[in-house]
Coordinates of N, CA and C in Angstrom, one line a residue:
X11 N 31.4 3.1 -1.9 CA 31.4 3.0 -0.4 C 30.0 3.3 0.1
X12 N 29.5 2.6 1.3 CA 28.4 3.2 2.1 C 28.5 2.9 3.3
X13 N 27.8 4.3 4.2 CA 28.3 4.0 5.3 C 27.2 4.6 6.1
X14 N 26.1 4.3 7.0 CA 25.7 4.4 7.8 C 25.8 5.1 9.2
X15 N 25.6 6.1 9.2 CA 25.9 7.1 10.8 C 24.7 7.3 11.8
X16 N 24.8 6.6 12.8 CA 23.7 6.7 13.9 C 24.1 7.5 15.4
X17 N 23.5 8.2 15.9 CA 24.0 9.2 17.2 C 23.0 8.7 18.4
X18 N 23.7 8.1 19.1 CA 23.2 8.1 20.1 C 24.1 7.7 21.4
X19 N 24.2 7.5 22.5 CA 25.2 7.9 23.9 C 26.2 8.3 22.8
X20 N 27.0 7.4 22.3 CA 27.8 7.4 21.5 C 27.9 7.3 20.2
X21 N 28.8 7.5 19.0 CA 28.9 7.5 18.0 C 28.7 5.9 17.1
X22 N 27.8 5.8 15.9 CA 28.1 5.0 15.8 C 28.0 4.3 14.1
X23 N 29.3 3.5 13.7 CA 29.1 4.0 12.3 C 29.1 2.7 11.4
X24 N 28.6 2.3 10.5 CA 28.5 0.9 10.0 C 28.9 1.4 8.7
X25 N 29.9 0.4 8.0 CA 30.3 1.1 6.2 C 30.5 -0.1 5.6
X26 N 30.9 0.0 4.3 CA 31.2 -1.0 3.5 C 31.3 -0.1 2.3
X27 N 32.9 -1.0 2.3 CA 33.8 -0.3 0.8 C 33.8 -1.6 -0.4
X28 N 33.5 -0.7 -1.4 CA 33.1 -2.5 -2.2 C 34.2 -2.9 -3.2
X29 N 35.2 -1.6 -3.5 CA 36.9 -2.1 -3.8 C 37.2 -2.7 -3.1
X30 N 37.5 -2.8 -1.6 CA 37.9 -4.1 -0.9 C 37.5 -5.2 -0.2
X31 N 36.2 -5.0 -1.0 CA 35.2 -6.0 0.5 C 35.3 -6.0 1.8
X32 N 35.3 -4.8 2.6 CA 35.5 -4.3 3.8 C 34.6 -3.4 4.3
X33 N 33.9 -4.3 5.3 CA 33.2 -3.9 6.5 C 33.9 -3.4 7.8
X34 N 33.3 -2.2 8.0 CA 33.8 -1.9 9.2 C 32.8 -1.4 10.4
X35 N 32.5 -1.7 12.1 CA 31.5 -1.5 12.8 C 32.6 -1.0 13.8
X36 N 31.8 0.2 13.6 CA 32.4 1.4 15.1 C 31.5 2.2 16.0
X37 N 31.6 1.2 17.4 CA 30.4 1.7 17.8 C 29.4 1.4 17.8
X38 N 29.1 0.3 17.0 CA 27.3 -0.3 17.3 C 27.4 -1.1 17.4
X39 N 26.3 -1.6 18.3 CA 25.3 -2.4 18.7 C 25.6 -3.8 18.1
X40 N 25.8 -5.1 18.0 CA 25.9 -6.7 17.9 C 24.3 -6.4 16.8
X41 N 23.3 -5.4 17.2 CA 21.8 -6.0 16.9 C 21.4 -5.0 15.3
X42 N 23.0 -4.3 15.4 CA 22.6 -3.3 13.9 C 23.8 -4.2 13.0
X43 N 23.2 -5.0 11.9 CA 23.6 -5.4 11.1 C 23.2 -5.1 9.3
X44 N 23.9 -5.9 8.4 CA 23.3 -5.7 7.4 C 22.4 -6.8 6.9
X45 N 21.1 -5.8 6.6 CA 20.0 -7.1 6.2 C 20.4 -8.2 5.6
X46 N 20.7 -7.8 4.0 CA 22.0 -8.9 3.5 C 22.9 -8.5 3.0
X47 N 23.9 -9.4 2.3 CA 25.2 -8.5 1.8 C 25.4 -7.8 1.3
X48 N 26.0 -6.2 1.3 CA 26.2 -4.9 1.6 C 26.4 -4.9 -0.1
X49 N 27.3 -5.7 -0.5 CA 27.5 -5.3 -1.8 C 26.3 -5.3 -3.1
X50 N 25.5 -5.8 -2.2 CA 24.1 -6.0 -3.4 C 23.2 -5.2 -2.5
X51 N 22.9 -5.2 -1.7 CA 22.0 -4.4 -1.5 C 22.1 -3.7 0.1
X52 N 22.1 -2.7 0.7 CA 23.0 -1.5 1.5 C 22.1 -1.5 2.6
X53 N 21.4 -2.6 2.9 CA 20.1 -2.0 3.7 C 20.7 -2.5 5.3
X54 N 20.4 -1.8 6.5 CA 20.6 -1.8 7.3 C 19.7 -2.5 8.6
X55 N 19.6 -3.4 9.6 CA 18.6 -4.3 10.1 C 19.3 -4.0 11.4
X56 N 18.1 -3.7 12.2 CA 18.1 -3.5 13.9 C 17.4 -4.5 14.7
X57 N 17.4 -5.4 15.4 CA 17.0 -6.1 15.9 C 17.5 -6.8 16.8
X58 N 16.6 -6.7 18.0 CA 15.3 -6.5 18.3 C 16.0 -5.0 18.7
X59 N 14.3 -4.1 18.6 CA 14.8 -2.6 18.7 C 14.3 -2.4 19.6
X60 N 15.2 -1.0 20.4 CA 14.5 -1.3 21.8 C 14.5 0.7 22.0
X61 N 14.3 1.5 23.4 CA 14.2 2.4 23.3 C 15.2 3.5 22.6
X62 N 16.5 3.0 22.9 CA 17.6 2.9 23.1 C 18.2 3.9 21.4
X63 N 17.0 2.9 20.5 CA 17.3 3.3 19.3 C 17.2 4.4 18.4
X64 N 16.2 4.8 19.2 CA 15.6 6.3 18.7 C 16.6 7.7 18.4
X65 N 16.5 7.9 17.0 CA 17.4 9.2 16.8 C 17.0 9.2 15.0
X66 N 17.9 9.8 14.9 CA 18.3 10.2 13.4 C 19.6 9.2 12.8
X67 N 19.1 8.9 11.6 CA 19.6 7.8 10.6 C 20.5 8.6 9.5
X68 N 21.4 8.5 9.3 CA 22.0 8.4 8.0 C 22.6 7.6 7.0
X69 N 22.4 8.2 5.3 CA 23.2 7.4 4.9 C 24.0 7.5 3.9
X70 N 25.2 7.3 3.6 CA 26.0 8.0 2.6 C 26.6 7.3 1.4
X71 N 26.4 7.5 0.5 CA 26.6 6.6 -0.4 C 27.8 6.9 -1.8
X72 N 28.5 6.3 -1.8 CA 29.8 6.6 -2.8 C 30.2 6.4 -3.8
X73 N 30.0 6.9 -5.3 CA 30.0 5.7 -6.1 C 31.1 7.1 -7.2
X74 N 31.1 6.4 -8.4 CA 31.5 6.9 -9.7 C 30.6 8.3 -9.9
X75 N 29.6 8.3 -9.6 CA 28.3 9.4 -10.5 C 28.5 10.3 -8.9
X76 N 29.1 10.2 -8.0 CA 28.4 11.2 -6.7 C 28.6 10.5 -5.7
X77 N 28.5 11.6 -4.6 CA 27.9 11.4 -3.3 C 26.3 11.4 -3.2
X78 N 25.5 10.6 -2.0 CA 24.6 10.8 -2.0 C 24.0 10.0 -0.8
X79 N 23.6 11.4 0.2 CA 22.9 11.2 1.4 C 21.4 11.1 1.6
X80 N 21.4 9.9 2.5 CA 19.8 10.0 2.7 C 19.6 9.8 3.9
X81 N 18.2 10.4 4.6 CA 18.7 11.0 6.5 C 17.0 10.0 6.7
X82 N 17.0 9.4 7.8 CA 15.6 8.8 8.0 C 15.7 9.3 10.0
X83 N 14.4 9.4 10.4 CA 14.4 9.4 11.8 C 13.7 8.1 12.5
X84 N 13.7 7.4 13.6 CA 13.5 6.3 14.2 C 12.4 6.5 15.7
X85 N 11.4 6.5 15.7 CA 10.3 6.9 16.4 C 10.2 5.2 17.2
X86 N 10.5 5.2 18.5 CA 9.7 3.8 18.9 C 8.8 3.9 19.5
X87 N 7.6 3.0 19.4 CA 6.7 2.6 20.8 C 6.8 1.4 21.3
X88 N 6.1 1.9 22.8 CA 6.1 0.5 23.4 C 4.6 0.7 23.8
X89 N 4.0 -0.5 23.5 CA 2.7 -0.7 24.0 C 2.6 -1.3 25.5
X90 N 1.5 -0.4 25.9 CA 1.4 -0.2 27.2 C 1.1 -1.6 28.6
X91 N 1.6 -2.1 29.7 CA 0.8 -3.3 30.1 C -0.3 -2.3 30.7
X92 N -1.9 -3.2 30.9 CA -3.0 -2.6 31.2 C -3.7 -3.7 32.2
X93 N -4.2 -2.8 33.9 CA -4.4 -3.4 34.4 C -6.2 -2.3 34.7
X94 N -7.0 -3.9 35.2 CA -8.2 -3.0 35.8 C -8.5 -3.5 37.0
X95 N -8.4 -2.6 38.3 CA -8.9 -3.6 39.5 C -10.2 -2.7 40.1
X96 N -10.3 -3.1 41.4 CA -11.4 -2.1 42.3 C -10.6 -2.2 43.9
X97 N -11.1 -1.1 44.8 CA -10.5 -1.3 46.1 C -11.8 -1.1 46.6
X98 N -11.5 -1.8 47.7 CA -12.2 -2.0 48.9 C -13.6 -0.3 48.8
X99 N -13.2 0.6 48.0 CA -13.6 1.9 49.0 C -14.5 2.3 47.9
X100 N -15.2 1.2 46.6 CA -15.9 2.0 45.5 C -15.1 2.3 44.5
X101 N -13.5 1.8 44.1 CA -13.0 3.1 43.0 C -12.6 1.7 42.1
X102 N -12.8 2.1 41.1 CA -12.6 1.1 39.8 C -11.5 2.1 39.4
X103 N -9.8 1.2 39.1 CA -8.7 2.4 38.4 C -8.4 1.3 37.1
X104 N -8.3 2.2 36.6 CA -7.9 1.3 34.7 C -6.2 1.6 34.8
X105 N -4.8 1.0 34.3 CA -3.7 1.6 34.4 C -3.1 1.3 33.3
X106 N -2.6 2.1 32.5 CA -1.7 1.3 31.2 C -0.3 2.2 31.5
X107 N 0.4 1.2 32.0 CA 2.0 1.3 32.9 C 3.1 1.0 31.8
X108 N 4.0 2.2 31.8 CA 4.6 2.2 30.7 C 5.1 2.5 29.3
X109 N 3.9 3.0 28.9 CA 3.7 2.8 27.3 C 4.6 4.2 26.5
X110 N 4.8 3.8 25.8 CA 5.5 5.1 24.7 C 4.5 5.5 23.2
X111 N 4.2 6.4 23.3 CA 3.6 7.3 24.2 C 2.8 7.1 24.8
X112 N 2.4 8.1 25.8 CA 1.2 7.7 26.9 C -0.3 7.3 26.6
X113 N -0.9 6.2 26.5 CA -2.1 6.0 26.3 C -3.2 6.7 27.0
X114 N -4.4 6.6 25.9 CA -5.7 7.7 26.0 C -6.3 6.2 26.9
X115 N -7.3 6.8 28.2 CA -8.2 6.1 28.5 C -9.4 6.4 28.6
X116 N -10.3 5.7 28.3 CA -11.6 6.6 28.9 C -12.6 5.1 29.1
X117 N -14.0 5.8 29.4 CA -14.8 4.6 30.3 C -16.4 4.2 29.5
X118 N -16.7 3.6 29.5 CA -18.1 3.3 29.0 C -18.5 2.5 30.1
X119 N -19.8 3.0 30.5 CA -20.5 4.3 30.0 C -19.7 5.5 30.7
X120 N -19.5 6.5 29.8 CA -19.1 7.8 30.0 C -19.0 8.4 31.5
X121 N -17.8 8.8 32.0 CA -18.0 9.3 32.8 C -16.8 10.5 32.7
X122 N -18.0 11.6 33.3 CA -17.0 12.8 33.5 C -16.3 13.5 34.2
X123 N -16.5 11.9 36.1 CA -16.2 12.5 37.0 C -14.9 11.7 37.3
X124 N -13.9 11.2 36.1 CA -12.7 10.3 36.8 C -11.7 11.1 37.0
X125 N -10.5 10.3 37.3 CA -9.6 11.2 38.1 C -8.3 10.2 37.6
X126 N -7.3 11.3 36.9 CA -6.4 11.2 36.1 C -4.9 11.3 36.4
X127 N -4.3 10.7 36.7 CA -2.7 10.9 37.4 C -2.1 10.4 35.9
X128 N -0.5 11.1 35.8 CA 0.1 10.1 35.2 C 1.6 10.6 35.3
X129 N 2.5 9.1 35.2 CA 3.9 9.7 35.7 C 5.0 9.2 34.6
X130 N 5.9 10.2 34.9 CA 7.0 9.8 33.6 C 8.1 9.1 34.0
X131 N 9.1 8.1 33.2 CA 9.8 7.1 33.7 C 10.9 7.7 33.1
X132 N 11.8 7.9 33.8 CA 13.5 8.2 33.3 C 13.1 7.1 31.4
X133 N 13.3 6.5 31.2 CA 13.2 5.9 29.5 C 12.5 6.2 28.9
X134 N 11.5 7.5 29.3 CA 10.4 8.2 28.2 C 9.3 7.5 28.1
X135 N 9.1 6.5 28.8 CA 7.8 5.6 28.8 C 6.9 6.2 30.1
X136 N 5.0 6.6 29.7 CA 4.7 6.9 30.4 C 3.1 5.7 31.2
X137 N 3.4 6.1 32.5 CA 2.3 5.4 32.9 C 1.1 6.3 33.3
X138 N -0.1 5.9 33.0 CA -1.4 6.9 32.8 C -2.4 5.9 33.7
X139 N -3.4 6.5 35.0 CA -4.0 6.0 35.7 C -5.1 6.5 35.8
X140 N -6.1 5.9 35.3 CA -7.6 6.5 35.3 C -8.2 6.2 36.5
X141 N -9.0 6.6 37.5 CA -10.0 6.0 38.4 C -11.5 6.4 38.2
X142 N -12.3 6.2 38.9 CA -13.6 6.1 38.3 C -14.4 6.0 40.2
X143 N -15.4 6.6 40.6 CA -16.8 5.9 41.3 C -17.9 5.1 41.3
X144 N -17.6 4.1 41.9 CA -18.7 2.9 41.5 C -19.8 2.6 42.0
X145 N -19.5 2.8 43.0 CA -20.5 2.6 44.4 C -21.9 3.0 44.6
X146 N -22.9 2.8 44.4 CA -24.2 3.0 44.1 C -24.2 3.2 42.5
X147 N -23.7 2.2 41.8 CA -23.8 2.9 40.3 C -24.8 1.9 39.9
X148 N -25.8 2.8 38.8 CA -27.1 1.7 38.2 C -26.7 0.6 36.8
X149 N -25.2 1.0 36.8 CA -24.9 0.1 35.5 C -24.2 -0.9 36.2
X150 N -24.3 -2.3 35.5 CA -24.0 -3.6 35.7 C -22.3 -3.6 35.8
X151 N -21.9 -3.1 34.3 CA -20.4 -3.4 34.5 C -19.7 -2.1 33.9
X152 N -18.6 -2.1 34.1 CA -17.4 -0.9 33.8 C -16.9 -1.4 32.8
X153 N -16.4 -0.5 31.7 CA -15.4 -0.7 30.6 C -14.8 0.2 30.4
X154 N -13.3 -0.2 30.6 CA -12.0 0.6 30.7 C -11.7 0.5 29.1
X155 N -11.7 1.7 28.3 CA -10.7 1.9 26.8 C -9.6 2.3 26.6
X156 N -8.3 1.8 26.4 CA -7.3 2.3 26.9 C -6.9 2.2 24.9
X157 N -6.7 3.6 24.1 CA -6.2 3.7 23.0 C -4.3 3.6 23.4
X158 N -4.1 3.5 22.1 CA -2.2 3.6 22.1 C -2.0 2.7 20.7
X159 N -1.2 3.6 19.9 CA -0.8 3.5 18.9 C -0.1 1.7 18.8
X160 N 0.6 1.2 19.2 CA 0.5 0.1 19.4 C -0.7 -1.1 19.5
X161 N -1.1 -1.0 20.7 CA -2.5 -1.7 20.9 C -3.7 -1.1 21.2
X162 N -5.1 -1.5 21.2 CA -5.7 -1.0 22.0 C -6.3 -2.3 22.7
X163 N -6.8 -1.8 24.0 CA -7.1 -2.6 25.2 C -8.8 -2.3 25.7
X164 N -9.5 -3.3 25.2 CA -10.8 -3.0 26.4 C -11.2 -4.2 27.4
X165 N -11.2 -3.8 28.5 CA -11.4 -4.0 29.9 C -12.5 -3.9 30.4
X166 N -13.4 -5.3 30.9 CA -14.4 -5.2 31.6 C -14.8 -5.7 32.9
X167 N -15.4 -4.7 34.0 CA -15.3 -5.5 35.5 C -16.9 -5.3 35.4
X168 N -17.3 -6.5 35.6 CA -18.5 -6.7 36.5 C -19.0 -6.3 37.6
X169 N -19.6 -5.1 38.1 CA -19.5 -4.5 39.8 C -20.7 -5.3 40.4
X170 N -21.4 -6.1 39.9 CA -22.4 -6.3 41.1 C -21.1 -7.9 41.4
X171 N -20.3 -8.4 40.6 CA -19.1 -9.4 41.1 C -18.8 -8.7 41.7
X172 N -17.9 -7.7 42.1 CA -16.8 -6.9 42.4 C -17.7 -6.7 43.6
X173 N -19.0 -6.2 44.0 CA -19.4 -6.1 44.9 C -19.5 -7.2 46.2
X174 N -19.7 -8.1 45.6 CA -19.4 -9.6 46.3 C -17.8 -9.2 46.8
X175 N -17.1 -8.6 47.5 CA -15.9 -8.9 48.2 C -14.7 -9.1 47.1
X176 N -14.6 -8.5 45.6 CA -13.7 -8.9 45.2 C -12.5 -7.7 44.9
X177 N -11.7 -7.9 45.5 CA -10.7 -6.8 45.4 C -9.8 -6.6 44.7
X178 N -9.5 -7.3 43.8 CA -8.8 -6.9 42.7 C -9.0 -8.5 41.7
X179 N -9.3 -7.3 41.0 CA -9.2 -8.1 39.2 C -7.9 -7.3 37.9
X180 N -7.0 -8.6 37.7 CA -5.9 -7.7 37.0 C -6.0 -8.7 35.6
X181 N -6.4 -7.5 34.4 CA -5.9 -8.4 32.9 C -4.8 -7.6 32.7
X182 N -3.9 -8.0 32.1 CA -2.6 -8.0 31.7 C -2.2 -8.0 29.9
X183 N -1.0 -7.2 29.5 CA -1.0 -7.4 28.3 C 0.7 -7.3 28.4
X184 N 1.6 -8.2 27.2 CA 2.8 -8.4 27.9 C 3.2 -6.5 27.2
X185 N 4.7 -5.9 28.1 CA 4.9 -5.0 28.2 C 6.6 -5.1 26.8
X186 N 6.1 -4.9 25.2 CA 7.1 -5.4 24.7 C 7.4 -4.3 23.5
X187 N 9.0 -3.9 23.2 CA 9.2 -3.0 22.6 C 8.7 -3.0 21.1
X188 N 8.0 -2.2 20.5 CA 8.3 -2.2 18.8 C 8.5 -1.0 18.3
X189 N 8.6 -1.2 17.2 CA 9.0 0.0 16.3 C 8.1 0.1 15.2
X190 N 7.3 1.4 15.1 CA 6.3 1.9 14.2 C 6.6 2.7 13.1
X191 N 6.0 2.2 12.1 CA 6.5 2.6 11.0 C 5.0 3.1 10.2
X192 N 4.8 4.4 10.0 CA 3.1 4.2 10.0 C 2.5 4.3 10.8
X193 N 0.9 3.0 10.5 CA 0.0 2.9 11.7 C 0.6 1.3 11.8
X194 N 1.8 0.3 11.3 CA 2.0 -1.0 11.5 C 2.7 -1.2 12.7
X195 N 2.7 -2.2 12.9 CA 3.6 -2.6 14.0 C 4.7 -3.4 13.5
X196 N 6.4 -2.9 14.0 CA 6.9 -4.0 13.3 C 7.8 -4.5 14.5
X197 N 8.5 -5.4 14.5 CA 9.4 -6.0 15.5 C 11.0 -5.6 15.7
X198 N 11.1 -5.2 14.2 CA 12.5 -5.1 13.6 C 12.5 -3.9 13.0
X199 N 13.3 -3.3 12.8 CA 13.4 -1.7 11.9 C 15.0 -1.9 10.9
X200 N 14.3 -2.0 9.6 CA 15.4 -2.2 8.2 C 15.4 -1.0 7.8
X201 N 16.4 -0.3 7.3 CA 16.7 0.9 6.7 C 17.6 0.4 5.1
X202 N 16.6 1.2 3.9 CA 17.2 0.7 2.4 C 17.8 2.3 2.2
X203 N 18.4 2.0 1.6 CA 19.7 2.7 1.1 C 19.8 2.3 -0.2
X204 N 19.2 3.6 -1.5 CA 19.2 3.5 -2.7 C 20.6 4.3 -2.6

């Protein structure tokens, strides 16, 4: 027998008995299934994974020789969307809205005088807002670096454009869940069960 126990709002438990060829799902998700069939090989497939997923894995396994558990944890990120504009008043703001965990930003050429907000979202995803002074500055253009485990993002505004009357410039990156395994990025999160 093996059986699968995941905790999250609720209880949730995936098994397969291989005396009777019986599956049974209590509790989970349509998107936690078995990679393939249970009797050959026990591995577990989440997809698409979303915040939701994050906890502690189990796995229990039943045979002739023993019991035997094996416990995995489930870490998600989401990479951040990243915007760069300027307002009317001098202030170049870099924004990466969202992300799990909160992205690092910083500026080239260096500056040590920006100004740092950042807020947290009931779903543990945070958004981080850099701003900057532009206005009599001797460098041509601004570059926003926005690190995060997921992506990284670099962002460039032109200020003597921006000076010309332009009040907002927005690049975009789409705002989409994955699950990190490592430093990879994957889409889907499979759990093997020796």
């Amino acid at each position: 027998m093996v059986t699968w126990k995941m905790k999250f709002s609720t209880y949730c438990l995936l098994a397969y008995r291989y005396d009777k060829n019986e599956t049974r799902n209590l509790n989970c998700s349509e998107r936690m299934t078995w990679k393939y069939s249970p009797d050959s090989n026990p591995a577990v497939r989440i997809y698409p994974v979303n915040l939701g997923d994050e906890g502690n894995y189990s796995c229990e396994i039943v045979n002739s020789e023993g019991n035997f558990h094996f416990f995995s944890s489930l870490a998600v990120i989401v990479p951040p969307t990243v915007t760069l504009a300027t307002d009317n008043g001098g202030v170049v703001i870099c924004q990466a809205s969202a992300g799990k965990p909160a992205a690092e930003i910083s500026w080239v050429p260096a500056n040590n005088h920006s100004t740092e907000n950042e807020v947290l979202h009931p779903n543990g995803t945070v958004t981080r807002v850099s701003s900057i002074h532009w206005k009599n500055s001797i460098h041509p253009t601004v570059t926003c670096l926005v690190t995060h485990p997921a992506t990284n993002k670099t962002l460039s505004l032109d200020l003597l454009y921006a000076s010309l009357n332009l009040h907002h410039l927005l690049i975009g990156g789409s705002a989409s869940v994955a699950a990190a395994i490592g430093i990879g990025v994957i889409l889907c999160l499979i759990f093997r069960c020796k």
